[in-house]
Coordinates of C-alpha atoms and ligand atoms in Angstrom, one line a residue:
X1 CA 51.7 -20.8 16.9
X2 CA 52.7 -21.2 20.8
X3 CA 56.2 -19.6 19.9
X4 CA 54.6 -16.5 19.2
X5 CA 55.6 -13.7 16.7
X6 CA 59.4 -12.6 17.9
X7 CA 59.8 -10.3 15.3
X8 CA 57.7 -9.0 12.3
X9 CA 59.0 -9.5 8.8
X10 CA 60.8 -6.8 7.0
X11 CA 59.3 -7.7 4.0
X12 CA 56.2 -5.8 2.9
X13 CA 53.4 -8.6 2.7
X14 CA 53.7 -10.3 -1.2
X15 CA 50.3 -10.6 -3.0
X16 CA 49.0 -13.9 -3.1
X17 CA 50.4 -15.0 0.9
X18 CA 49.4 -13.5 4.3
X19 CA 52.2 -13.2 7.0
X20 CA 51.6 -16.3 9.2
X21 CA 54.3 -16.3 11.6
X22 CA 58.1 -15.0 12.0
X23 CA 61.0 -17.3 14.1
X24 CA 64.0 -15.6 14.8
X25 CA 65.5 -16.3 11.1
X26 CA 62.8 -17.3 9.0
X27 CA 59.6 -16.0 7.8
X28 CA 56.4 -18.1 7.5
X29 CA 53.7 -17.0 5.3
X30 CA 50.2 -19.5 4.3
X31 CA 48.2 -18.3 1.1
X32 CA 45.8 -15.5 0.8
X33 CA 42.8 -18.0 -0.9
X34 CA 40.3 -15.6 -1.4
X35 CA 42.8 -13.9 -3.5
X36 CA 43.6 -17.5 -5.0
X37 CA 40.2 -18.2 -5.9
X38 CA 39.2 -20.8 -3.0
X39 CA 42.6 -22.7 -3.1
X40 CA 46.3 -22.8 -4.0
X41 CA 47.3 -24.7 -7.2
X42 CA 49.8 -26.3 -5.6
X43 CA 47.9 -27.7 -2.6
X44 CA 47.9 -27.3 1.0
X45 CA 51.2 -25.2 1.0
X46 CA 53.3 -22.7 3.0
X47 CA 55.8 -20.1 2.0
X48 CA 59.1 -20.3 3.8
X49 CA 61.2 -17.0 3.6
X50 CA 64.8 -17.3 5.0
X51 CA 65.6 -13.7 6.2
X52 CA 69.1 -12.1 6.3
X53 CA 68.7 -11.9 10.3
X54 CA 71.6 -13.4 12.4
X55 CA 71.3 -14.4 15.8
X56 CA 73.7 -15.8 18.5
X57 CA 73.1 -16.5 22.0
X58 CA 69.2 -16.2 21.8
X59 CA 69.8 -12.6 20.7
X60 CA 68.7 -11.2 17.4
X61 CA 71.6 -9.3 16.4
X62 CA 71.6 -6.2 14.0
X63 CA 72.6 -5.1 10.7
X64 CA 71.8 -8.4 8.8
X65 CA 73.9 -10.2 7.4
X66 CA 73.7 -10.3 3.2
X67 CA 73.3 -13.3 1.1
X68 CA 72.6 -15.6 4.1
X69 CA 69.2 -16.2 3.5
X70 CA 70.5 -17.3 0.2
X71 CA 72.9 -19.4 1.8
X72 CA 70.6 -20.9 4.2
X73 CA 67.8 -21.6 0.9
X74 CA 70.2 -22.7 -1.5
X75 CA 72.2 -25.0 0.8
X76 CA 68.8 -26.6 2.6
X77 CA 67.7 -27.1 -1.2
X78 CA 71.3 -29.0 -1.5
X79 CA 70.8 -31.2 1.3
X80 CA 67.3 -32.3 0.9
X81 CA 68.7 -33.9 -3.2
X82 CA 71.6 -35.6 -1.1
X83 CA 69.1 -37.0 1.7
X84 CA 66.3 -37.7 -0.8
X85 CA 66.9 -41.5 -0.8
X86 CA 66.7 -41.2 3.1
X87 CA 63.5 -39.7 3.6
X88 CA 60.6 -37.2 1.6
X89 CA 61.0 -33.4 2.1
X90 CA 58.6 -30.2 2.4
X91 CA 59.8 -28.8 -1.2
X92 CA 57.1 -28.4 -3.5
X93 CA 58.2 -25.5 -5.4
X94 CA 60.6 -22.9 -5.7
X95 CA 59.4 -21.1 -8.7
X96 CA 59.6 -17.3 -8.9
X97 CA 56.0 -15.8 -9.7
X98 CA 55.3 -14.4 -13.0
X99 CA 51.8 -12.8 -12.9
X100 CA 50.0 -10.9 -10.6
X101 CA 48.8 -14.0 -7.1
X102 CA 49.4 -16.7 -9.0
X103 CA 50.6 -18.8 -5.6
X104 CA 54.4 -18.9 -6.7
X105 CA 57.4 -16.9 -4.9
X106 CA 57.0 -13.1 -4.9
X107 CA 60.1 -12.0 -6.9
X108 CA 61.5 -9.9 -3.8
X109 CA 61.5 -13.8 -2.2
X110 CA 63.4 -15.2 -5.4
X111 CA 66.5 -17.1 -3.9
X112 CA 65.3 -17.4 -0.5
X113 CA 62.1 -19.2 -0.2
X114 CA 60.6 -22.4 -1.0
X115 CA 57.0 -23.5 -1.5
X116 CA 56.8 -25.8 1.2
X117 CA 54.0 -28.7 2.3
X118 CA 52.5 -27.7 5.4
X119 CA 53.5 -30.1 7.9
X120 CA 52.3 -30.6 11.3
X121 CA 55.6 -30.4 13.0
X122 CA 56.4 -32.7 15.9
X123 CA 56.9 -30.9 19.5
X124 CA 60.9 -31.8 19.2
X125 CA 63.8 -30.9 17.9
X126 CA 65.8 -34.2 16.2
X127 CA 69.3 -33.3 17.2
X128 CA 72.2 -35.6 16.4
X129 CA 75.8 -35.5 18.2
X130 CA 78.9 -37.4 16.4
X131 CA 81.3 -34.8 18.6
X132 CA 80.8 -33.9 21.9
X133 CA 80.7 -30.1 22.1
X134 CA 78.2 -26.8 23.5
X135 CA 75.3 -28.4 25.8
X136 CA 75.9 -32.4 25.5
X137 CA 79.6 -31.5 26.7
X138 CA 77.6 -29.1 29.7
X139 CA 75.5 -32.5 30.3
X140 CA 78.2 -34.9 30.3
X141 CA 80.5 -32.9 32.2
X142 CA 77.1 -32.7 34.7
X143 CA 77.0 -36.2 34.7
X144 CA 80.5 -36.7 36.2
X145 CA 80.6 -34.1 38.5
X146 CA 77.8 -35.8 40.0
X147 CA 79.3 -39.1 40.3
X148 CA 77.3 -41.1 37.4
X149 CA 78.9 -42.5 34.2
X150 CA 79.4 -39.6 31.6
X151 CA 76.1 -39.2 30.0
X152 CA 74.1 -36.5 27.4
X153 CA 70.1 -37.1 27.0
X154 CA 70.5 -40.3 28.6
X155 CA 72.6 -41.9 26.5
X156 CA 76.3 -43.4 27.9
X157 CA 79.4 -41.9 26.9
X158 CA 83.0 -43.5 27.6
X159 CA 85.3 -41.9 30.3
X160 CA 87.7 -39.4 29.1
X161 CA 86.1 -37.5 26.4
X162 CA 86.7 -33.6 26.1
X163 CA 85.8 -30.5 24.1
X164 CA 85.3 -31.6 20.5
X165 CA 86.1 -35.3 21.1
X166 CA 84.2 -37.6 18.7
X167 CA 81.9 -39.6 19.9
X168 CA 81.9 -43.6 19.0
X169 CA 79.3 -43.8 17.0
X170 CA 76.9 -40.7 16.4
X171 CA 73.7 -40.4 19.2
X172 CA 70.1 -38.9 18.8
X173 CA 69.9 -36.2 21.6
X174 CA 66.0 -34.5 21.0
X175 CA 65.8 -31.0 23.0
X176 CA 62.1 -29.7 23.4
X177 CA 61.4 -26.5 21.1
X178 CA 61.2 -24.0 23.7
X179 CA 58.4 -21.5 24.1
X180 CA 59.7 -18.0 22.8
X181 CA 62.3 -16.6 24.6
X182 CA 63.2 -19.8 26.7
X183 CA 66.3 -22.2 25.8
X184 CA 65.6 -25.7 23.9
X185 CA 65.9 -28.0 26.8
X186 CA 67.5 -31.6 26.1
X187 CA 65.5 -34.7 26.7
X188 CA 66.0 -38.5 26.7
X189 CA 64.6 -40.5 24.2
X190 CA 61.9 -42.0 26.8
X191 CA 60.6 -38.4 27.3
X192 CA 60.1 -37.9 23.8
X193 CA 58.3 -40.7 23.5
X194 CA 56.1 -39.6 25.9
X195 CA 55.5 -36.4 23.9
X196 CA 55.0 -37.5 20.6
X197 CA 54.5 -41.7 21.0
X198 CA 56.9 -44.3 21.0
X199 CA 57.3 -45.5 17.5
X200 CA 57.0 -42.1 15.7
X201 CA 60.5 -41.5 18.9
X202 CA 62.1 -44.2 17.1
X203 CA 61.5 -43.8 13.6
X204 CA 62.8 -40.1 13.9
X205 CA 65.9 -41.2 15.6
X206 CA 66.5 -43.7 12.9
X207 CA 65.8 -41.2 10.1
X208 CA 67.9 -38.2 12.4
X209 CA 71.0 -40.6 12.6
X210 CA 70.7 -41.9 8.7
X211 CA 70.8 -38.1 7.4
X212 CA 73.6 -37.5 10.1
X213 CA 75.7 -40.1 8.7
X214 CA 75.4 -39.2 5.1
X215 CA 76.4 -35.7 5.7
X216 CA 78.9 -36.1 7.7
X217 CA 80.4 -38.6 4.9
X218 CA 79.6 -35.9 2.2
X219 CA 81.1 -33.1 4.3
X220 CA 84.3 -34.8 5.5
X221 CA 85.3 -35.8 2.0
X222 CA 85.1 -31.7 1.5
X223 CA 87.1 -31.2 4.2
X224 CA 84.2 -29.8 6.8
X225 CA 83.5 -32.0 10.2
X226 CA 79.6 -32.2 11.1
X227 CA 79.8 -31.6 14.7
X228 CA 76.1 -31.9 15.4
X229 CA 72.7 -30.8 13.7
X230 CA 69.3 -30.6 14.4
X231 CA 66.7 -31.5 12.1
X232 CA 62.7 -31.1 12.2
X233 CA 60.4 -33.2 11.1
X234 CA 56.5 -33.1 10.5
X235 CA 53.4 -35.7 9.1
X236 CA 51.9 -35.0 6.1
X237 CA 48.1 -34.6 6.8
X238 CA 47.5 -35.9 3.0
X239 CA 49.4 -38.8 3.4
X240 CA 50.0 -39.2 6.9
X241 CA 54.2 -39.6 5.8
X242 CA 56.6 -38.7 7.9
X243 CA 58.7 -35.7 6.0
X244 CA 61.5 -34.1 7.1
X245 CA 60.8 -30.0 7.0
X246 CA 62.7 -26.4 8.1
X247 CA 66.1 -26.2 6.9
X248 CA 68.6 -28.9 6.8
X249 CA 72.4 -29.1 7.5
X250 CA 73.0 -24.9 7.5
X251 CA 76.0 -23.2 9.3
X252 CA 72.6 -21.9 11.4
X253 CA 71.2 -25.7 12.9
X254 CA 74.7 -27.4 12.6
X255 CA 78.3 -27.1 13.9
X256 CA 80.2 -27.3 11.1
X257 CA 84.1 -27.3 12.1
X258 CA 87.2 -27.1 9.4
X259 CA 88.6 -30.9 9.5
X260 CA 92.3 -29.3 9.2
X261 CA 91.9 -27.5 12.1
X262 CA 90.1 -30.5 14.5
X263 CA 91.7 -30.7 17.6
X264 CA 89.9 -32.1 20.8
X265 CA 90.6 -30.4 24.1
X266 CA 89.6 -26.9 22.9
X267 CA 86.8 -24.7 21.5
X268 CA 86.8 -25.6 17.9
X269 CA 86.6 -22.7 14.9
X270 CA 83.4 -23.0 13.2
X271 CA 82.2 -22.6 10.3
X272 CA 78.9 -20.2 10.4
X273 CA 78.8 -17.3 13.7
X274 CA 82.6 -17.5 14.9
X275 CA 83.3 -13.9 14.2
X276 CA 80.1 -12.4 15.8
X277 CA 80.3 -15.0 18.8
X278 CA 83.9 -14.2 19.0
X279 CA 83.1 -10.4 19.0
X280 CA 80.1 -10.4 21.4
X281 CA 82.5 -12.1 24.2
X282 CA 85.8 -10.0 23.7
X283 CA 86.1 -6.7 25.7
X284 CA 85.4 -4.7 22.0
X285 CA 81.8 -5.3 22.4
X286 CA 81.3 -3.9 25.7
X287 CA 78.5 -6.6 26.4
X288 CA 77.7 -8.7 29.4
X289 CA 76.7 -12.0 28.2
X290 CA 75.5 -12.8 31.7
X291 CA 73.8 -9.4 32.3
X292 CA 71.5 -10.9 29.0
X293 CA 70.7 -7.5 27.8
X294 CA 70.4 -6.3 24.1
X295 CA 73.9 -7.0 22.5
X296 CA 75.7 -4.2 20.1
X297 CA 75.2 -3.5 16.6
X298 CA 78.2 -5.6 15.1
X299 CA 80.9 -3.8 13.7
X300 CA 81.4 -3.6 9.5
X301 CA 84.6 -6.2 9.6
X302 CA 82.3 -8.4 11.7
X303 CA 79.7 -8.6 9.6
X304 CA 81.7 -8.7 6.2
X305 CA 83.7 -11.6 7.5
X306 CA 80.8 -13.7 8.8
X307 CA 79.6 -13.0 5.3
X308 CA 82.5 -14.6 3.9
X309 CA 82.2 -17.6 6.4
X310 CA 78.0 -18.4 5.2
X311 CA 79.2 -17.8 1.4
X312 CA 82.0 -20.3 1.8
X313 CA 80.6 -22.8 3.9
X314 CA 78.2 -23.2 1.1
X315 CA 81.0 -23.2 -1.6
X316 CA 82.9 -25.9 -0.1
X317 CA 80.0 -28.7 1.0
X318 CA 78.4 -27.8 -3.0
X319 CA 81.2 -27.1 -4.9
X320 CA 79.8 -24.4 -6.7
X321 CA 80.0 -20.6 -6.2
X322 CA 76.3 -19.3 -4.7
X323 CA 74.9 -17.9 -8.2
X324 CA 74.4 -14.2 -8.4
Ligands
LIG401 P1 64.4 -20.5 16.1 O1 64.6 -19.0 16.0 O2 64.7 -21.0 17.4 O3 64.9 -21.3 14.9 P2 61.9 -21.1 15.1 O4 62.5 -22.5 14.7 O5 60.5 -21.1 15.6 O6 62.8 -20.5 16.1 P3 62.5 -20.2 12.4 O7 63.5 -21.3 12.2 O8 62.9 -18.8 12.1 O9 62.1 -20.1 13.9 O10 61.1 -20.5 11.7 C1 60.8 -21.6 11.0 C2 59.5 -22.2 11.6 O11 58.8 -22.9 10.6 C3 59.8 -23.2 12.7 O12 58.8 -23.1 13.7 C4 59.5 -24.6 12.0 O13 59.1 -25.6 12.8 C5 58.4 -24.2 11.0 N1 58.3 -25.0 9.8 C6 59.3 -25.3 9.0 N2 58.9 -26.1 7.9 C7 57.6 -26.1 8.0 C8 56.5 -26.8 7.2 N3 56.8 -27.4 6.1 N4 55.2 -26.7 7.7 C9 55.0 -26.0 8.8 N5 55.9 -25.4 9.6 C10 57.2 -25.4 9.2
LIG402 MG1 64.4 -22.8 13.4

């Protein structure tokens, strides 16, 4: 994996899958088949552990925050039954192992991983903007300054629009997956089709701006605004399918904004890191976000509250309580 290994797991290695490969919140792990006896029952699978780490500004932050990898698991689970009509998803399994390798979920995994088809994942990241907010806003502001129509990834925007305005119909903005410790970089739609070919370009945007549109439907009538979200997708080798992979429709790879409290012109609240970004910047911290160094452990009320924010971001889009 190019993006390299930012941080080992916490978790001690689970019998029956070797540690593969750790992001910044999630944990990837492929199956130990010698132990398996020369293949996993399931097929050609991966194990996808969703940590308690939290993260803002490209920082790994510390303590963890509890239940979020729950959140992130159960919610992504949620999402993938509401989008299912849309397109196929990684799921295979999320069944908790009984006996000793049998290729299921170690027990100390139960809640936050899925058994997941391997996927070869495309080069981008599908991200999908119905408000204009965080790096499109950078971009279309960009744009203006410079003279030329109001633009993000290529795509015109009207005149006029602010912080948090909603766009006029939602638009596919793909960002390259930077290499580690670099920021995703936005791209038009022409360069990636350059990357990953021109009809696999479209078919993702078509797919990315279905699943937007349902969510945001499903979310607004529960009184949340999808700002944005970015999705990943990956082919099947088996079937050569198209499947939508990684998590879908978090508090982590979406802005999600309390409809009461939408007002255009200003930062919006949000739904998923407002407390820890909102700590990081204020004087309490003591940290420079432009010096870019290691931030501060977050404070106890920080962390409890932005707790509080995962478990009921969850509670609202499902309607039910995360289970115990
Ligand atoms: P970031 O911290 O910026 O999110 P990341 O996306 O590399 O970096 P994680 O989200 O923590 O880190 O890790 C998930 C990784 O697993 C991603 O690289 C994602 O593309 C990959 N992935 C997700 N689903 C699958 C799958 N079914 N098959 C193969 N790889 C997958
Ligand atoms: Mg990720």
């Amino acid at each position: 994996h190019t993006r390299g290994v930012i941080s080992e797991s916490n978790d001690t290695a689970p019998s029956g899958w070797t540690h593969a490969y750790s992001g910044k919140v999630r944990d990837l792990y492929v199956p130990d088949l010698e132990l398996l006896g020369g293949a996993h029952p399931l097929g050609d699978v991966v194990l996808v552990v969703a940590s308690d780490r939290i993260s803002a500004y490209d920082h790994a932050l510390s303590p963890e925050i509890a239940d979020k990898g729950r959140v992130l698991t159960a919610l992504s689970l949620w999402w993938f039954e509401q989008i299912s009509d849309i397109v196929d998803n990684h799921v295979v399994s999320v069944e908790v192992s009984t006996t000793h390798a049998d290729g299921l979920i170690p027990p100390q995994f139960a809640g936050r991983a899925m058994i997941c088809k391997r996927l070869n994942m495309f080069p981008i990241e599908c991200v999908v903007r119905g408000y204009l907010t965080g790096s499109g806003l950078v971009e279309y502001r960009a744009a203006q300054a410079a003279g030329l129509p109001g633009q993000v990834c290529g795509v015109e925007l009207p005149t006029g629009l602010t912080d948090g305005s909603k766009l006029p119909a939602p638009i596919f903005t793909p960002a390259t997956k930077a290499e580690l410790g670099d920021h995703d970089e936005n791209i038009s739609l022409a360069q990636a089709a350059a990357r990953i070919g021109e009809e696999p370009a479209a078919r993702l945007r078509d797919l990315s701006i279905a699943v937007y549109e349902r969510a945001e439907k499903i979310a607004r009538s529960r009184g949340i605004i999808v700002a944005d979200t970015k999705l990943e997708f990956g082919i099947d080798s088996a079937t050569g399918s198209i499947v939508i992979g990684d998590e879908v429709l978090t508090p982590d790879s979406s802005r999600f904004w309390p409809a009461d409290e939408w007002e255009p012109g200003r930062a919006q609240s949000s739904f998923d890191k407002q407390f820890v970004r909102d700590w990081l910047t204020s004087p309490d911290s003591g940290w420079d976000r432009a010096a870019d160094g290691t931030p501060p452990a977050l404070p106890a009320v920080v962390v409890a509250r932005t707790r509080a924010r995962y478990l009921e971001a969850y509670e609202r889009l499902t309607g039910q309580p995360l289970a115990q």
